[in-house]
Coordinates of N, CA and C in Angstrom, one line a residue:
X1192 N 16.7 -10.5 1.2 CA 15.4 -9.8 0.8 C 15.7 -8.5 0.2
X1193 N 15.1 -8.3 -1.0 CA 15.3 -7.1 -1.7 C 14.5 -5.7 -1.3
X1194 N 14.8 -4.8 -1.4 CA 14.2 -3.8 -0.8 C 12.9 -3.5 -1.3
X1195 N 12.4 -4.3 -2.8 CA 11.1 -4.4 -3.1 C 10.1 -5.0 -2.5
X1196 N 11.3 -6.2 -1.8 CA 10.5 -7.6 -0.9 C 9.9 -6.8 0.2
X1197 N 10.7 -5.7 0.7 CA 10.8 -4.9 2.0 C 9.8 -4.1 2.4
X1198 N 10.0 -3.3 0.9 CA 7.8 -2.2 1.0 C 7.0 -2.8 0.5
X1199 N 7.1 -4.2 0.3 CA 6.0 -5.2 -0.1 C 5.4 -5.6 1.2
X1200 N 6.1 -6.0 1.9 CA 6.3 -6.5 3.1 C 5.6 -5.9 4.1
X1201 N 6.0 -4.5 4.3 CA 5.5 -3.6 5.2 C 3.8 -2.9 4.2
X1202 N 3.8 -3.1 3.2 CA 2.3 -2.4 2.7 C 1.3 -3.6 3.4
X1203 N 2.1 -4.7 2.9 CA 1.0 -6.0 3.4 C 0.8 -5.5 5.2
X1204 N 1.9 -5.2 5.8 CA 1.1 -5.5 7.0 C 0.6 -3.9 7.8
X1205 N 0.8 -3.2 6.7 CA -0.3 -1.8 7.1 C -1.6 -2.3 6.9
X1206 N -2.1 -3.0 5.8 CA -3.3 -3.6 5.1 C -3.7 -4.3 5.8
X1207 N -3.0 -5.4 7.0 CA -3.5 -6.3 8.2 C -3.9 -5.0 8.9
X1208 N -3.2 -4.2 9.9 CA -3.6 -3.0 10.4 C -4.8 -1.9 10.4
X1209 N -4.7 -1.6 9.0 CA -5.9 -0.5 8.8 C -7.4 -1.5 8.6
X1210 N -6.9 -2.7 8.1 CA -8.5 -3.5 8.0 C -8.4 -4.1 9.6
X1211 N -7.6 -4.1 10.5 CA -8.0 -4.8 12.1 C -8.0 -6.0 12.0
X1212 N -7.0 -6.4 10.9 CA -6.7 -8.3 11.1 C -7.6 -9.1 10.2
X1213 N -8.7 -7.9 9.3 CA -9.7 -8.8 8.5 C -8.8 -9.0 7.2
X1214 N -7.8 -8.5 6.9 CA -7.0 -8.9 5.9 C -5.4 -9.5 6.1
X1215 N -5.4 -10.8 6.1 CA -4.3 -11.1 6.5 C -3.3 -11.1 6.0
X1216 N -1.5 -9.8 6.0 CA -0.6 -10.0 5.6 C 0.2 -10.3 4.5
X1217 N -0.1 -11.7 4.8 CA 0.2 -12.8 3.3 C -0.7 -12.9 2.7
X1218 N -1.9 -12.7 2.8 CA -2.8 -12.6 1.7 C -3.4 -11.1 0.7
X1219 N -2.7 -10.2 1.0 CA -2.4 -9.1 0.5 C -1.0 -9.5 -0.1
X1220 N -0.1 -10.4 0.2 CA 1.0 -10.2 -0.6 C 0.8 -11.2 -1.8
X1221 N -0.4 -11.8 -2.4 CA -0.4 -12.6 -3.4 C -0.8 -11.8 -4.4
X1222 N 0.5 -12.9 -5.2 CA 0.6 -11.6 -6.5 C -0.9 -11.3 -7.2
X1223 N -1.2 -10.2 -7.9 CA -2.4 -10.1 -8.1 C -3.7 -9.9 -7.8
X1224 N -3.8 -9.9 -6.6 CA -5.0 -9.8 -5.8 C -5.3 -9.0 -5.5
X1225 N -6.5 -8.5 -5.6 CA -7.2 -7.2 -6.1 C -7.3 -6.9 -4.0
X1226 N -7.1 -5.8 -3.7 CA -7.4 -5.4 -2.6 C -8.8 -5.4 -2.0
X1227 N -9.7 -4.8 -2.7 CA -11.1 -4.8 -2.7 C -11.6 -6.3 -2.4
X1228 N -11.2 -7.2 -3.9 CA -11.5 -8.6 -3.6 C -10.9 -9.1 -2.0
X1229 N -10.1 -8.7 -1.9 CA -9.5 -9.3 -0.2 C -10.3 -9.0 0.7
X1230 N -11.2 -8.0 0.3 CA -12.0 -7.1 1.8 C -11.7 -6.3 2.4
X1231 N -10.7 -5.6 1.7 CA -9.9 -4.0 1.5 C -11.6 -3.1 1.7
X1232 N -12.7 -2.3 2.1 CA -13.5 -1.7 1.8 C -12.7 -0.3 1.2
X1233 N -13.4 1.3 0.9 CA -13.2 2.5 0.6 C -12.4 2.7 1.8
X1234 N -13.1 2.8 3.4 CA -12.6 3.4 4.3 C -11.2 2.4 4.5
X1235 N -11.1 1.4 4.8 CA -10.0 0.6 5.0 C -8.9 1.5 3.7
X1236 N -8.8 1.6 2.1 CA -8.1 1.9 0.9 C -7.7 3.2 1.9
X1237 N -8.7 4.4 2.2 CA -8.4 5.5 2.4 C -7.5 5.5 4.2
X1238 N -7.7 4.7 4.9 CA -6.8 4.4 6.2 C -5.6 4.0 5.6
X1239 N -5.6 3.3 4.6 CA -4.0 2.7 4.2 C -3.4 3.9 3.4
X1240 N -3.9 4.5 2.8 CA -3.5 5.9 1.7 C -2.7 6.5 3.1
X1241 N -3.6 6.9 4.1 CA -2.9 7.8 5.2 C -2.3 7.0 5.7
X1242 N -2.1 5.7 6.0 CA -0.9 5.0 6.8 C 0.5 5.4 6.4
X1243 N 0.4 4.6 4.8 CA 1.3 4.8 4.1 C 2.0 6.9 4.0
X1244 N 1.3 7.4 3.9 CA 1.8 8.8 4.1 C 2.4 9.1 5.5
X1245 N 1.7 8.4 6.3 CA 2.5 8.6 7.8 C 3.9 8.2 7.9
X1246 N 3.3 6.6 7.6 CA 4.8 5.8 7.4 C 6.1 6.4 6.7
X1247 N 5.8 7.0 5.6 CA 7.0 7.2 4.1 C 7.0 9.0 4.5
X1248 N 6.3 9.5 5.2 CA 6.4 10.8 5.4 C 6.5 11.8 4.1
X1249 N 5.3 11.2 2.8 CA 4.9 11.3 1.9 C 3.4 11.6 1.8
X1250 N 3.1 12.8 0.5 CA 1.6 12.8 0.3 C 1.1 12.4 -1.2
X1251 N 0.8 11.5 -1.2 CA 0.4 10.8 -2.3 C -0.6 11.7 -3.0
X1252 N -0.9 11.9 -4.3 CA -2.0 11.8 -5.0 C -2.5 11.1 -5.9
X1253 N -3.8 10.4 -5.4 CA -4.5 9.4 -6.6 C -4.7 9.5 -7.2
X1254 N -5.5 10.6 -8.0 CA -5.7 11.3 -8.7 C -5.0 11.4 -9.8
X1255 N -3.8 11.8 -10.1 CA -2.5 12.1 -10.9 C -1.9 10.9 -11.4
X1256 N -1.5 11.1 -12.7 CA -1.3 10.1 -13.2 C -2.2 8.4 -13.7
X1257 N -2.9 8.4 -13.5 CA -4.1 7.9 -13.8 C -3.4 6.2 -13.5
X1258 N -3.1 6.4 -12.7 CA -3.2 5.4 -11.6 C -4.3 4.7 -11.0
X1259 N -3.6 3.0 -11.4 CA -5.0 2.3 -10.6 C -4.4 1.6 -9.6
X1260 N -4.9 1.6 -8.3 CA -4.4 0.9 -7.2 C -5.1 -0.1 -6.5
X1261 N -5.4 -1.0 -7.7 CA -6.1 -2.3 -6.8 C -5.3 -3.0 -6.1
X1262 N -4.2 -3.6 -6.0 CA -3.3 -4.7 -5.9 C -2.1 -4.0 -5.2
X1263 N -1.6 -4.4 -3.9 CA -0.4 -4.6 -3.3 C 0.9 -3.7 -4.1
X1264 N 0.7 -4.5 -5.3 CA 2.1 -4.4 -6.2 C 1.7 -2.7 -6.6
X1265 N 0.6 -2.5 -7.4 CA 0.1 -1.4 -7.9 C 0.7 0.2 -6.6
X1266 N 0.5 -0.3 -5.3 CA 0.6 0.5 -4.5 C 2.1 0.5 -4.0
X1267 N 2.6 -0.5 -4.5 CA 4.4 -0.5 -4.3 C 5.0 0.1 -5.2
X1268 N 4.8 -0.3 -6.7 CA 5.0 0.4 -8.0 C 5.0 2.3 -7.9
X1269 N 3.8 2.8 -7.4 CA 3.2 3.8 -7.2 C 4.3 4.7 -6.3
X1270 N 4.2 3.7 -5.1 CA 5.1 4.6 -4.0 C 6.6 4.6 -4.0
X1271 N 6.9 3.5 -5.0 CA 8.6 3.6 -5.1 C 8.2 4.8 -6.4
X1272 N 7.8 4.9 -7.3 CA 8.0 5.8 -8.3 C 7.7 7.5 -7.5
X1273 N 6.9 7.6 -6.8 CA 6.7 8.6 -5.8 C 8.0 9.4 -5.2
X1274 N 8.4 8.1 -4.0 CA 9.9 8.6 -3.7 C 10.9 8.5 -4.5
X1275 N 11.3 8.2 -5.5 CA 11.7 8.2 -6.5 C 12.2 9.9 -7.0
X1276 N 11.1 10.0 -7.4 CA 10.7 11.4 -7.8 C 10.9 13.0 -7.3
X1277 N 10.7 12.3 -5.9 CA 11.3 13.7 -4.8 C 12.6 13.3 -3.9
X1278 N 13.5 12.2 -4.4 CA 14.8 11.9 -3.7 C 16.0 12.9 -4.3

């Protein structure tokens, strides 16, 4: 498993977490799939923003870069380029 497979992996199952099991895992990891459409709400998007900051001991901004974070991947893309940038 690649280490893409790995923050893929773990975003999906912050996304089971912050939604309380209404979003299952593996269905956040299909390619494409709009988060929202899954039943991602605002407050659930904004619980995963702060998970993921807890988690990676990172502070993201949305804002910047004009960034769209519908999808799994979009938020993998985002946070490898993130730490990336301050390693």
């Amino acid at each position: 498993m690649s280490g893409d497979d790995i923050l893929r992996r773990r975003l999906a199952e912050l996304v089971n977490e912050v939604t309380d099991g209404a979003v299952g895992a593996d269905d956040a990891l299909v390619d494409g799939a709009s988060l929202v459409a899954l039943g991602v709400d605002s407050l659930g998007l904004l619980r995963l923003i702060d998970a993921i900051e807890v988690e990676y001991d990172v502070e993201l901004d949305l804002t910047a870069g004009g960034y769209a974070l519908a999808t799994l991947d979009d938020l993998a893309d985002h946070l490898t380029a993130h730490l990336g940038s301050t390693a």
